């Protein structure tokens, strides 16, 4: 989609400059081909944006920066871009201020350190795989994800800078810092609009919402579990009352004293309590010494 000029051209200076109606048309077309939840729109459109930006960068490098004059650029223009559009792109890329900004961005990219080794695999997928591998299904920390995505899956040796950073993170944790504090101590506070090691589309606000939702779900699960326990205990009490009535009626018909019947019932309830405790500790059946007397 990001490389299809029928949907979006390269004439826009940035993704923010792309009209909303164009983005809506792209999203509508994608939904006609795939069944997608509304919650996935942000992730999908981010993918389209990155594809568009990447395509524009490759076109510029292969058909603009490689040549020294406009004639050669037009002669070797990409066939999937109309000549009129490519001429406008050449004119825009040739503006001195635009060229200066491009050089600055290029220099800044070269300064980036500790690049991840996951290739096209998204951080969301990495985090999900790590979560599933955790025994308690907890989310991996930023430190865990950083180490996993920098060491990669092929066991290649790390560069000295990345290894030094990983050693610092481990040192902070060994000193008693939480993973969050260790990560902040090494990399500094998060910048607005993103959260490192969480992947695209994740912001501080969205992450906070996810945590709040997870907390509510956990509380709900605990409430349901508590209610089930109470219901089970109530059923046991009702059963005990039923047993009491049956025993009293039975002993009454046999002429047994009421006090004697109650003593038998208390002994029965005491045995039942012992059996319940054993079952709750993992024993499916009561031991022979605690079975109900027949």
mmCIF file of C-alpha atoms in Angstrom:
data_model
loop_
_atom_site.group_PDB
_atom_site.id
_atom_site.type_symbol
_atom_site.label_atom_id
_atom_site.label_comp_id
_atom_site.label_asym_id
_atom_site.label_seq_id
_atom_site.Cartn_x
_atom_site.Cartn_y
_atom_site.Cartn_z
ATOM 1 C CA UNK A 1 0.000 0.000 0.000
ATOM 2 C CA UNK A 2 2.754 2.432 0.907
ATOM 3 C CA UNK A 3 4.400 1.839 -2.463
ATOM 4 C CA UNK A 4 1.241 2.041 -4.569
ATOM 5 C CA UNK A 5 0.928 5.446 -6.257
ATOM 6 C CA UNK A 6 -2.747 4.711 -6.969
ATOM 7 C CA UNK A 7 -3.378 5.175 -3.257
ATOM 8 C CA UNK A 8 -0.630 7.524 -2.126
ATOM 9 C CA UNK A 9 2.052 9.370 -4.084
ATOM 10 C CA UNK A 10 5.515 10.424 -2.935
ATOM 11 C CA UNK A 11 4.653 14.097 -3.373
ATOM 12 C CA UNK A 12 3.883 14.678 0.295
ATOM 13 C CA UNK A 13 6.759 16.063 2.352
ATOM 14 C CA UNK A 14 5.908 13.849 5.333
ATOM 15 C CA UNK A 15 3.313 11.363 6.538
ATOM 16 C CA UNK A 16 1.656 14.114 8.566
ATOM 17 C CA UNK A 17 1.111 16.028 5.335
ATOM 18 C CA UNK A 18 -0.853 13.140 3.812
ATOM 19 C CA UNK A 19 -4.558 14.171 3.768
ATOM 20 C CA UNK A 20 -6.871 12.353 6.150
ATOM 21 C CA UNK A 21 -9.142 11.292 3.279
ATOM 22 C CA UNK A 22 -6.199 9.471 1.671
ATOM 23 C CA UNK A 23 -5.466 7.594 4.888
ATOM 24 C CA UNK A 24 -9.154 6.703 5.292
ATOM 25 C CA UNK A 25 -9.242 5.358 1.731
ATOM 26 C CA UNK A 26 -6.187 3.200 2.426
ATOM 27 C CA UNK A 27 -7.725 1.833 5.638
ATOM 28 C CA UNK A 28 -11.020 1.127 3.887
ATOM 29 C CA UNK A 29 -9.259 -0.783 1.106
ATOM 30 C CA UNK A 30 -7.232 -2.851 3.573
ATOM 31 C CA UNK A 31 -10.437 -3.740 5.436
ATOM 32 C CA UNK A 32 -11.979 -4.928 2.185
ATOM 33 C CA UNK A 33 -9.163 -7.479 1.873
ATOM 34 C CA UNK A 34 -8.691 -8.544 5.485
ATOM 35 C CA UNK A 35 -10.841 -8.940 8.578
ATOM 36 C CA UNK A 36 -9.237 -6.549 11.041
ATOM 37 C CA UNK A 37 -10.389 -5.209 14.414
ATOM 38 C CA UNK A 38 -10.595 -1.454 14.884
ATOM 39 C CA UNK A 39 -7.984 -1.776 17.622
ATOM 40 C CA UNK A 40 -5.447 -2.833 14.995
ATOM 41 C CA UNK A 41 -5.826 0.304 12.883
ATOM 42 C CA UNK A 42 -2.933 2.137 14.529
ATOM 43 C CA UNK A 43 -0.538 -0.759 14.014
ATOM 44 C CA UNK A 44 -1.625 -1.302 10.395
ATOM 45 C CA UNK A 45 -1.400 2.357 9.425
ATOM 46 C CA UNK A 46 2.002 2.615 11.081
ATOM 47 C CA UNK A 47 3.137 -0.215 8.835
ATOM 48 C CA UNK A 48 1.811 1.617 5.771
ATOM 49 C CA UNK A 49 3.590 4.780 6.899
ATOM 50 C CA UNK A 50 6.922 2.993 7.329
ATOM 51 C CA UNK A 51 6.545 1.284 3.945
ATOM 52 C CA UNK A 52 5.824 4.651 2.296
ATOM 53 C CA UNK A 53 8.771 6.358 3.978
ATOM 54 C CA UNK A 54 11.106 3.474 3.177
ATOM 55 C CA UNK A 55 10.032 3.418 -0.462
ATOM 56 C CA UNK A 56 10.569 7.170 -0.758
ATOM 57 C CA UNK A 57 14.051 6.844 0.751
ATOM 58 C CA UNK A 58 15.026 4.082 -1.677
ATOM 59 C CA UNK A 59 13.726 6.043 -4.677
ATOM 60 C CA UNK A 60 15.720 9.073 -3.596
ATOM 61 C CA UNK A 61 18.916 7.091 -3.116
ATOM 62 C CA UNK A 62 18.657 5.117 -6.343
ATOM 63 C CA UNK A 63 17.249 7.715 -8.745
ATOM 64 C CA UNK A 64 18.233 11.114 -7.312
ATOM 65 C CA UNK A 65 21.387 11.002 -5.187
ATOM 66 C CA UNK A 66 23.166 8.678 -7.606
ATOM 67 C CA UNK A 67 23.205 11.246 -10.433
ATOM 68 C CA UNK A 68 24.659 14.749 -10.736
ATOM 69 C CA UNK A 69 22.246 16.314 -13.217
ATOM 70 C CA UNK A 70 18.519 16.389 -13.859
ATOM 71 C CA UNK A 71 18.839 14.857 -17.329
ATOM 72 C CA UNK A 72 20.345 11.652 -15.957
ATOM 73 C CA UNK A 73 17.812 11.576 -13.138
ATOM 74 C CA UNK A 74 14.890 11.772 -15.562
ATOM 75 C CA UNK A 75 16.508 9.313 -17.928
ATOM 76 C CA UNK A 76 16.795 6.788 -15.104
ATOM 77 C CA UNK A 77 13.594 7.640 -13.285
ATOM 78 C CA UNK A 78 11.535 4.828 -11.707
ATOM 79 C CA UNK A 79 8.969 3.575 -14.201
ATOM 80 C CA UNK A 80 6.190 3.311 -11.625
ATOM 81 C CA UNK A 81 6.328 7.055 -10.919
ATOM 82 C CA UNK A 82 4.938 9.439 -13.578
ATOM 83 C CA UNK A 83 7.567 11.775 -15.025
ATOM 84 C CA UNK A 84 5.655 14.886 -13.949
ATOM 85 C CA UNK A 85 5.626 13.684 -10.345
ATOM 86 C CA UNK A 86 9.291 12.738 -10.415
ATOM 87 C CA UNK A 87 10.219 16.176 -11.751
ATOM 88 C CA UNK A 88 8.464 17.732 -8.765
ATOM 89 C CA UNK A 89 10.302 15.374 -6.430
ATOM 90 C CA UNK A 90 13.631 16.381 -7.985
ATOM 91 C CA UNK A 91 12.757 20.045 -7.537
ATOM 92 C CA UNK A 92 11.836 19.492 -3.885
ATOM 93 C CA UNK A 93 14.890 17.379 -3.057
ATOM 94 C CA UNK A 94 17.106 20.027 -4.700
ATOM 95 C CA UNK A 95 16.012 22.829 -2.343
ATOM 96 C CA UNK A 96 19.090 23.801 -0.240
ATOM 97 C CA UNK A 97 17.232 23.706 3.096
ATOM 98 C CA UNK A 98 15.782 20.280 2.294
ATOM 99 C CA UNK A 99 19.222 18.953 1.317
ATOM 100 C CA UNK A 100 20.711 20.338 4.546
ATOM 101 C CA UNK A 101 17.998 18.670 6.645
ATOM 102 C CA UNK A 102 18.550 15.408 4.788
ATOM 103 C CA UNK A 103 22.283 15.493 5.562
ATOM 104 C CA UNK A 104 21.572 16.213 9.223
ATOM 105 C CA UNK A 105 19.145 13.299 9.467
ATOM 106 C CA UNK A 106 21.667 11.021 7.774
ATOM 107 C CA UNK A 107 24.381 12.015 10.244
ATOM 108 C CA UNK A 108 22.047 11.452 13.186
ATOM 109 C CA UNK A 109 21.158 7.966 11.948
ATOM 110 C CA UNK A 110 24.853 7.106 11.787
ATOM 111 C CA UNK A 111 25.171 8.088 15.448
ATOM 112 C CA UNK A 112 22.516 5.613 16.520
ATOM 113 C CA UNK A 113 23.928 2.862 18.691
ATOM 114 C CA UNK A 114 22.899 -0.544 19.943
ATOM 115 C CA UNK A 115 20.797 -1.469 16.898
ATOM 116 C CA UNK A 116 18.480 -4.430 17.396
ATOM 117 C CA UNK A 117 19.041 -7.690 15.505
ATOM 118 C CA UNK A 118 15.468 -8.829 14.959
ATOM 119 C CA UNK A 119 15.209 -7.798 11.320
ATOM 120 C CA UNK A 120 11.547 -7.592 10.244
ATOM 121 C CA UNK A 121 10.289 -9.263 13.435
ATOM 122 C CA UNK A 122 8.269 -6.716 15.407
ATOM 123 C CA UNK A 123 8.913 -5.946 19.050
ATOM 124 C CA UNK A 124 5.269 -6.755 19.774
ATOM 125 C CA UNK A 125 5.884 -10.297 18.536
ATOM 126 C CA UNK A 126 9.100 -10.565 20.544
ATOM 127 C CA UNK A 127 7.325 -9.401 23.698
ATOM 128 C CA UNK A 128 4.461 -11.839 23.133
ATOM 129 C CA UNK A 129 6.853 -14.769 22.651
ATOM 130 C CA UNK A 130 8.762 -13.828 25.800
ATOM 131 C CA UNK A 131 5.495 -13.471 27.736
ATOM 132 C CA UNK A 132 4.384 -16.952 26.685
ATOM 133 C CA UNK A 133 7.737 -18.382 27.779
ATOM 134 C CA UNK A 134 7.395 -16.863 31.264
ATOM 135 C CA UNK A 135 6.007 -19.370 33.722
ATOM 136 C CA UNK A 136 3.577 -16.828 35.209
ATOM 137 C CA UNK A 137 2.846 -15.189 31.814
ATOM 138 C CA UNK A 138 4.106 -11.804 33.013
ATOM 139 C CA UNK A 139 5.151 -9.101 30.564
ATOM 140 C CA UNK A 140 8.915 -8.939 29.992
ATOM 141 C CA UNK A 141 10.661 -5.806 31.239
ATOM 142 C CA UNK A 142 12.364 -3.267 29.001
ATOM 143 C CA UNK A 143 15.715 -4.677 30.120
ATOM 144 C CA UNK A 144 14.671 -8.204 29.130
ATOM 145 C CA UNK A 145 13.490 -7.057 25.699
ATOM 146 C CA UNK A 146 16.585 -4.923 25.105
ATOM 147 C CA UNK A 147 18.915 -7.837 25.845
ATOM 148 C CA UNK A 148 16.839 -10.296 23.788
ATOM 149 C CA UNK A 149 16.606 -8.038 20.729
ATOM 150 C CA UNK A 150 20.288 -7.064 20.775
ATOM 151 C CA UNK A 151 21.697 -10.545 21.233
ATOM 152 C CA UNK A 152 19.445 -11.827 18.455
ATOM 153 C CA UNK A 153 18.785 -15.467 17.643
ATOM 154 C CA UNK A 154 21.964 -16.465 15.863
ATOM 155 C CA UNK A 155 24.332 -16.053 18.779
ATOM 156 C CA UNK A 156 26.566 -13.525 17.037
ATOM 157 C CA UNK A 157 29.088 -11.685 19.164
ATOM 158 C CA UNK A 158 27.959 -8.277 20.390
ATOM 159 C CA UNK A 159 29.847 -5.092 19.667
ATOM 160 C CA UNK A 160 31.717 -3.687 22.661
ATOM 161 C CA UNK A 161 29.326 -0.737 23.107
ATOM 162 C CA UNK A 162 26.195 -2.880 23.290
ATOM 163 C CA UNK A 163 27.869 -5.393 25.587
ATOM 164 C CA UNK A 164 28.927 -2.558 27.899
ATOM 165 C CA UNK A 165 25.325 -1.298 28.075
ATOM 166 C CA UNK A 166 24.004 -4.780 28.894
ATOM 167 C CA UNK A 167 26.636 -5.107 31.625
ATOM 168 C CA UNK A 168 25.521 -1.761 33.099
ATOM 169 C CA UNK A 169 21.881 -2.867 33.116
ATOM 170 C CA UNK A 170 22.766 -6.098 34.915
ATOM 171 C CA UNK A 171 24.961 -4.201 37.369
ATOM 172 C CA UNK A 172 22.089 -1.902 38.344
ATOM 173 C CA UNK A 173 19.762 -4.864 38.825
ATOM 174 C CA UNK A 174 22.319 -6.724 40.937
ATOM 175 C CA UNK A 175 22.619 -3.581 43.073
ATOM 176 C CA UNK A 176 18.906 -3.840 43.857
ATOM 177 C CA UNK A 177 17.343 -1.565 41.242
ATOM 178 C CA UNK A 178 14.117 -2.631 39.581
ATOM 179 C CA UNK A 179 14.231 -3.286 35.838
ATOM 180 C CA UNK A 180 12.465 0.022 35.220
ATOM 181 C CA UNK A 181 14.938 1.993 37.348
ATOM 182 C CA UNK A 182 17.906 0.218 35.782
ATOM 183 C CA UNK A 183 16.669 1.025 32.274
ATOM 184 C CA UNK A 184 16.071 4.688 33.135
ATOM 185 C CA UNK A 185 19.473 4.982 34.816
ATOM 186 C CA UNK A 186 21.260 3.754 31.685
ATOM 187 C CA UNK A 187 19.135 5.320 28.921
ATOM 188 C CA UNK A 188 17.429 8.255 30.624
ATOM 189 C CA UNK A 189 13.731 9.114 30.772
ATOM 190 C CA UNK A 190 11.363 8.259 27.951
ATOM 191 C CA UNK A 191 10.770 10.897 25.307
ATOM 192 C CA UNK A 192 7.201 12.027 24.511
ATOM 193 C CA UNK A 193 5.310 9.919 21.993
ATOM 194 C CA UNK A 194 7.102 6.605 22.406
ATOM 195 C CA UNK A 195 8.230 3.944 24.852
ATOM 196 C CA UNK A 196 11.442 2.105 24.056
ATOM 197 C CA UNK A 197 11.460 -1.674 23.632
ATOM 198 C CA UNK A 198 7.672 -1.838 23.221
ATOM 199 C CA UNK A 199 7.466 -1.430 19.460
ATOM 200 C CA UNK A 200 5.573 0.936 17.222
ATOM 201 C CA UNK A 201 2.334 2.667 18.214
ATOM 202 C CA UNK A 202 3.027 2.230 21.946
ATOM 203 C CA UNK A 203 3.080 5.482 23.912
ATOM 204 C CA UNK A 204 3.259 6.223 27.634
ATOM 205 C CA UNK A 205 -0.485 6.905 27.661
ATOM 206 C CA UNK A 206 -1.450 3.733 25.785
ATOM 207 C CA UNK A 207 0.906 1.676 27.963
ATOM 208 C CA UNK A 208 -0.676 3.090 31.113
ATOM 209 C CA UNK A 209 -4.135 2.217 29.776
ATOM 210 C CA UNK A 210 -3.017 -1.341 29.026
ATOM 211 C CA UNK A 211 -1.688 -1.714 32.555
ATOM 212 C CA UNK A 212 -4.917 -0.360 34.047
ATOM 213 C CA UNK A 213 -6.976 -2.765 31.934
ATOM 214 C CA UNK A 214 -4.736 -5.672 32.954
ATOM 215 C CA UNK A 215 -5.145 -4.691 36.615
ATOM 216 C CA UNK A 216 -8.938 -4.581 36.278
ATOM 217 C CA UNK A 217 -8.942 -8.003 34.592
ATOM 218 C CA UNK A 218 -6.802 -9.418 37.400
ATOM 219 C CA UNK A 219 -9.118 -7.965 40.045
ATOM 220 C CA UNK A 220 -12.121 -9.383 38.182
ATOM 221 C CA UNK A 221 -10.511 -12.822 38.034
ATOM 222 C CA UNK A 222 -9.745 -12.692 41.766
ATOM 223 C CA UNK A 223 -13.334 -11.641 42.534
ATOM 224 C CA UNK A 224 -14.732 -14.519 40.471
ATOM 225 C CA UNK A 225 -12.396 -16.955 42.224
ATOM 226 C CA UNK A 226 -13.455 -15.640 45.641
ATOM 227 C CA UNK A 227 -17.140 -15.913 44.723
ATOM 228 C CA UNK A 228 -16.644 -19.502 43.566
ATOM 229 C CA UNK A 229 -14.960 -20.345 46.859
ATOM 230 C CA UNK A 230 -17.787 -18.757 48.847
ATOM 231 C CA UNK A 231 -20.364 -20.601 46.737
ATOM 232 C CA UNK A 232 -18.592 -23.897 47.377
ATOM 233 C CA UNK A 233 -18.505 -23.211 51.116
ATOM 234 C CA UNK A 234 -22.202 -22.287 51.079
ATOM 235 C CA UNK A 235 -23.041 -25.539 49.305
ATOM 236 C CA UNK A 236 -21.081 -27.427 51.964
ATOM 237 C CA UNK A 237 -23.011 -25.688 54.745
ATOM 238 C CA UNK A 238 -26.332 -26.465 53.053
ATOM 239 C CA UNK A 239 -25.266 -30.079 52.671
ATOM 240 C CA UNK A 240 -24.362 -30.191 56.361
ATOM 241 C CA UNK A 241 -27.807 -28.877 57.284
ATOM 242 C CA UNK A 242 -29.431 -31.475 55.062
ATOM 243 C CA UNK A 243 -27.354 -34.177 56.745
ATOM 244 C CA UNK A 244 -28.411 -32.835 60.141
ATOM 245 C CA UNK A 245 -32.087 -33.030 59.284
ATOM 246 C CA UNK A 246 -31.715 -36.533 57.845
ATOM 247 C CA UNK A 247 -29.765 -37.713 60.875
ATOM 248 C CA UNK A 248 -32.227 -36.240 63.352
ATOM 249 C CA UNK A 249 -35.163 -37.811 61.549
ATOM 250 C CA UNK A 250 -33.398 -41.148 61.333
ATOM 251 C CA UNK A 251 -32.325 -41.216 64.978
ATOM 252 C CA UNK A 252 -35.707 -39.978 66.117
ATOM 253 C CA UNK A 253 -37.413 -42.870 64.375
ATOM 254 C CA UNK A 254 -35.007 -45.259 66.095
ATOM 255 C CA UNK A 255 -35.659 -43.686 69.475
ATOM 256 C CA UNK A 256 -32.149 -42.263 69.887
ATOM 257 C CA UNK A 257 -31.681 -39.252 72.161
ATOM 258 C CA UNK A 258 -31.363 -35.885 70.310
ATOM 259 C CA UNK A 259 -28.088 -35.057 72.136
ATOM 260 C CA UNK A 260 -26.571 -38.324 70.969
ATOM 261 C CA UNK A 261 -27.638 -37.549 67.394
ATOM 262 C CA UNK A 262 -25.992 -34.125 67.566
ATOM 263 C CA UNK A 263 -22.757 -35.690 68.861
ATOM 264 C CA UNK A 264 -22.734 -38.055 65.893
ATOM 265 C CA UNK A 265 -23.291 -35.115 63.526
ATOM 266 C CA UNK A 266 -20.427 -33.099 65.060
ATOM 267 C CA UNK A 267 -18.110 -36.071 64.612
ATOM 268 C CA UNK A 268 -19.251 -36.344 61.000
ATOM 269 C CA UNK A 269 -18.627 -32.594 60.383
ATOM 270 C CA UNK A 270 -15.166 -32.806 61.978
ATOM 271 C CA UNK A 271 -14.249 -35.640 59.622
ATOM 272 C CA UNK A 272 -15.657 -33.670 56.666
ATOM 273 C CA UNK A 273 -13.488 -30.633 57.555
ATOM 274 C CA UNK A 274 -10.342 -32.767 57.662
ATOM 275 C CA UNK A 275 -11.161 -34.277 54.281
ATOM 276 C CA UNK A 276 -11.799 -30.835 52.774
ATOM 277 C CA UNK A 277 -8.420 -29.556 53.951
ATOM 278 C CA UNK A 278 -6.658 -32.585 52.487
ATOM 279 C CA UNK A 279 -8.420 -32.116 49.147
ATOM 280 C CA UNK A 280 -7.488 -28.452 49.053
ATOM 281 C CA UNK A 281 -3.844 -29.465 49.574
ATOM 282 C CA UNK A 282 -3.951 -31.662 46.482
ATOM 283 C CA UNK A 283 -5.309 -34.954 47.799
ATOM 284 C CA UNK A 284 -8.232 -36.147 45.728
ATOM 285 C CA UNK A 285 -9.356 -38.696 48.291
ATOM 286 C CA UNK A 286 -9.357 -38.700 52.093
ATOM 287 C CA UNK A 287 -6.988 -41.058 53.843
ATOM 288 C CA UNK A 288 -8.351 -44.222 55.393
ATOM 289 C CA UNK A 289 -8.004 -42.722 58.886
ATOM 290 C CA UNK A 290 -10.313 -39.814 58.121
ATOM 291 C CA UNK A 291 -13.094 -41.399 56.092
ATOM 292 C CA UNK A 292 -16.675 -40.996 57.302
ATOM 293 C CA UNK A 293 -17.747 -43.814 59.562
ATOM 294 C CA UNK A 294 -20.170 -46.155 57.935
#
